[in-house]
Amino acid sequence: NPSPYDVAQGGLGDCYLLSALCVLAERPGRVHRLFRTTEVNAAGIYGARLYLHGEKRLVLVDDALPARDGRPLFAASRTDGELWVSLYEKAFAKVYGSYAAIEAG
């Protein structure tokens, strides 16, 4: 089950996004609704639901996450095997064009 304690900020200044994810994680069902599927899949492709300018969008991302020396560069979960934090941050960055574009809100 998703938990606010899963959320760990990485090297990116996007605490505005991560704090919102923490609030959503207070009710795990809300986190489950952020994704088209909550199951790990062999293809490594996930659909994240975002609302942008009042419009609902489904953003597809893969589970290839930026890392250095085996450690995530950006947001991650403190719980082993939980990908939801990293995947949602990646979807948000994809919509805005890059991780750099979501720095500092």
CSV table of C-alpha atoms in Angstrom, one decimal:
chain,number,residue,atom,x,y,z
A,1,ASN,CA,0.0,0.0,0.0
A,2,PRO,CA,1.3,3.5,-0.8
A,3,SER,CA,2.3,5.6,2.1
A,4,PRO,CA,3.4,9.2,2.6
A,5,TYR,CA,6.6,7.7,4.0
A,6,ASP,CA,7.4,6.2,0.6
A,7,VAL,CA,8.2,9.6,-0.9
A,8,ALA,CA,11.9,10.5,-0.9
A,9,GLN,CA,13.1,13.6,-2.8
A,10,GLY,CA,16.1,13.1,-5.0
A,11,GLY,CA,18.4,15.6,-6.6
A,12,LEU,CA,15.6,17.7,-8.1
A,13,GLY,CA,13.9,20.6,-6.4
A,14,ASP,CA,10.3,19.4,-7.0
A,15,CYS,CA,9.1,19.3,-3.4
A,16,TYR,CA,5.8,21.0,-4.5
A,17,LEU,CA,5.0,17.8,-6.5
A,18,LEU,CA,6.3,15.4,-3.9
A,19,SER,CA,4.4,17.0,-1.1
A,20,ALA,CA,1.2,16.7,-3.1
A,21,LEU,CA,2.0,13.0,-3.6
A,22,CYS,CA,2.4,12.6,0.2
A,23,VAL,CA,-1.0,14.1,0.8
A,24,LEU,CA,-2.6,11.8,-1.8
A,25,ALA,CA,-0.8,8.8,-0.2
A,26,GLU,CA,-2.6,9.5,3.1
A,27,ARG,CA,-5.4,7.6,1.2
A,28,PRO,CA,-3.8,4.9,-0.8
A,29,GLY,CA,-6.8,4.5,-3.1
A,30,ARG,CA,-6.1,7.9,-4.4
A,31,VAL,CA,-2.6,6.9,-5.4
A,32,HIS,CA,-4.0,3.8,-7.1
A,33,ARG,CA,-6.2,6.0,-9.2
A,34,LEU,CA,-3.2,8.0,-10.4
A,35,PHE,CA,-2.2,5.0,-12.6
A,36,ARG,CA,-4.0,3.0,-15.2
A,37,THR,CA,-2.7,-0.2,-13.7
A,38,THR,CA,-1.0,-0.7,-10.4
A,39,GLU,CA,0.5,-4.1,-11.2
A,40,VAL,CA,4.1,-4.5,-12.2
A,41,ASN,CA,4.2,-5.6,-15.9
A,42,ALA,CA,6.8,-7.4,-18.0
A,43,ALA,CA,6.9,-4.6,-20.6
A,44,GLY,CA,7.8,-2.0,-17.9
A,45,ILE,CA,5.2,0.5,-19.3
A,46,TYR,CA,2.9,2.4,-17.1
A,47,GLY,CA,0.1,4.9,-17.7
A,48,ALA,CA,0.0,7.8,-15.2
A,49,ARG,CA,-3.1,10.0,-15.0
A,50,LEU,CA,-2.5,13.7,-14.8
A,51,TYR,CA,-4.7,16.8,-14.9
A,52,LEU,CA,-3.2,19.6,-16.9
A,53,HIS,CA,-5.0,22.8,-17.3
A,54,GLY,CA,-8.2,21.1,-16.2
A,55,GLU,CA,-7.9,18.3,-18.8
A,56,LYS,CA,-7.3,14.7,-17.9
A,57,ARG,CA,-4.3,13.1,-19.7
A,58,LEU,CA,-2.9,9.6,-19.7
A,59,VAL,CA,0.9,9.8,-19.9
A,60,LEU,CA,2.8,6.6,-20.7
A,61,VAL,CA,6.2,6.1,-19.1
A,62,ASP,CA,8.6,3.2,-18.9
A,63,ASP,CA,10.4,2.0,-15.8
A,64,ALA,CA,13.9,3.0,-17.0
A,65,LEU,CA,14.7,5.5,-14.3
A,66,PRO,CA,17.7,7.9,-14.2
A,67,ALA,CA,20.4,6.5,-11.8
A,68,ARG,CA,24.0,6.8,-11.0
A,69,ASP,CA,25.9,4.0,-9.3
A,70,GLY,CA,22.7,2.1,-8.9
A,71,ARG,CA,21.0,4.9,-7.0
A,72,PRO,CA,18.1,7.0,-8.3
A,73,LEU,CA,18.9,10.6,-9.3
A,74,PHE,CA,15.5,11.9,-8.7
A,75,ALA,CA,12.5,11.0,-6.4
A,76,ALA,CA,12.2,7.4,-5.2
A,77,SER,CA,10.4,5.3,-2.7
A,78,ARG,CA,11.8,4.5,0.7
A,79,THR,CA,10.0,1.1,0.3
A,80,ASP,CA,11.8,-1.5,-1.8
A,81,GLY,CA,10.0,-2.4,-4.9
A,82,GLU,CA,7.6,0.6,-4.9
A,83,LEU,CA,7.9,2.5,-8.1
A,84,TRP,CA,4.9,4.8,-7.9
A,85,VAL,CA,6.8,7.9,-6.7
A,86,SER,CA,9.5,7.7,-9.4
A,87,LEU,CA,7.0,6.8,-12.2
A,88,TYR,CA,4.7,9.7,-11.4
A,89,GLU,CA,7.5,12.2,-11.2
A,90,LYS,CA,8.8,10.9,-14.6
A,91,ALA,CA,5.3,11.3,-16.1
A,92,PHE,CA,5.1,14.9,-14.8
A,93,ALA,CA,8.6,15.6,-16.2
A,94,LYS,CA,7.7,14.0,-19.6
A,95,VAL,CA,4.7,16.4,-20.0
A,96,TYR,CA,6.9,19.4,-19.3
A,97,GLY,CA,9.7,18.2,-21.5
A,98,SER,CA,12.4,17.2,-19.0
A,99,TYR,CA,13.2,16.8,-15.3
A,100,ALA,CA,15.0,20.2,-15.4
A,101,ALA,CA,11.7,21.9,-16.6
A,102,ILE,CA,9.9,20.8,-13.4
A,103,GLU,CA,12.6,22.1,-11.0
A,104,ALA,CA,11.4,24.7,-8.5
A,105,GLY,CA,7.8,24.6,-9.7
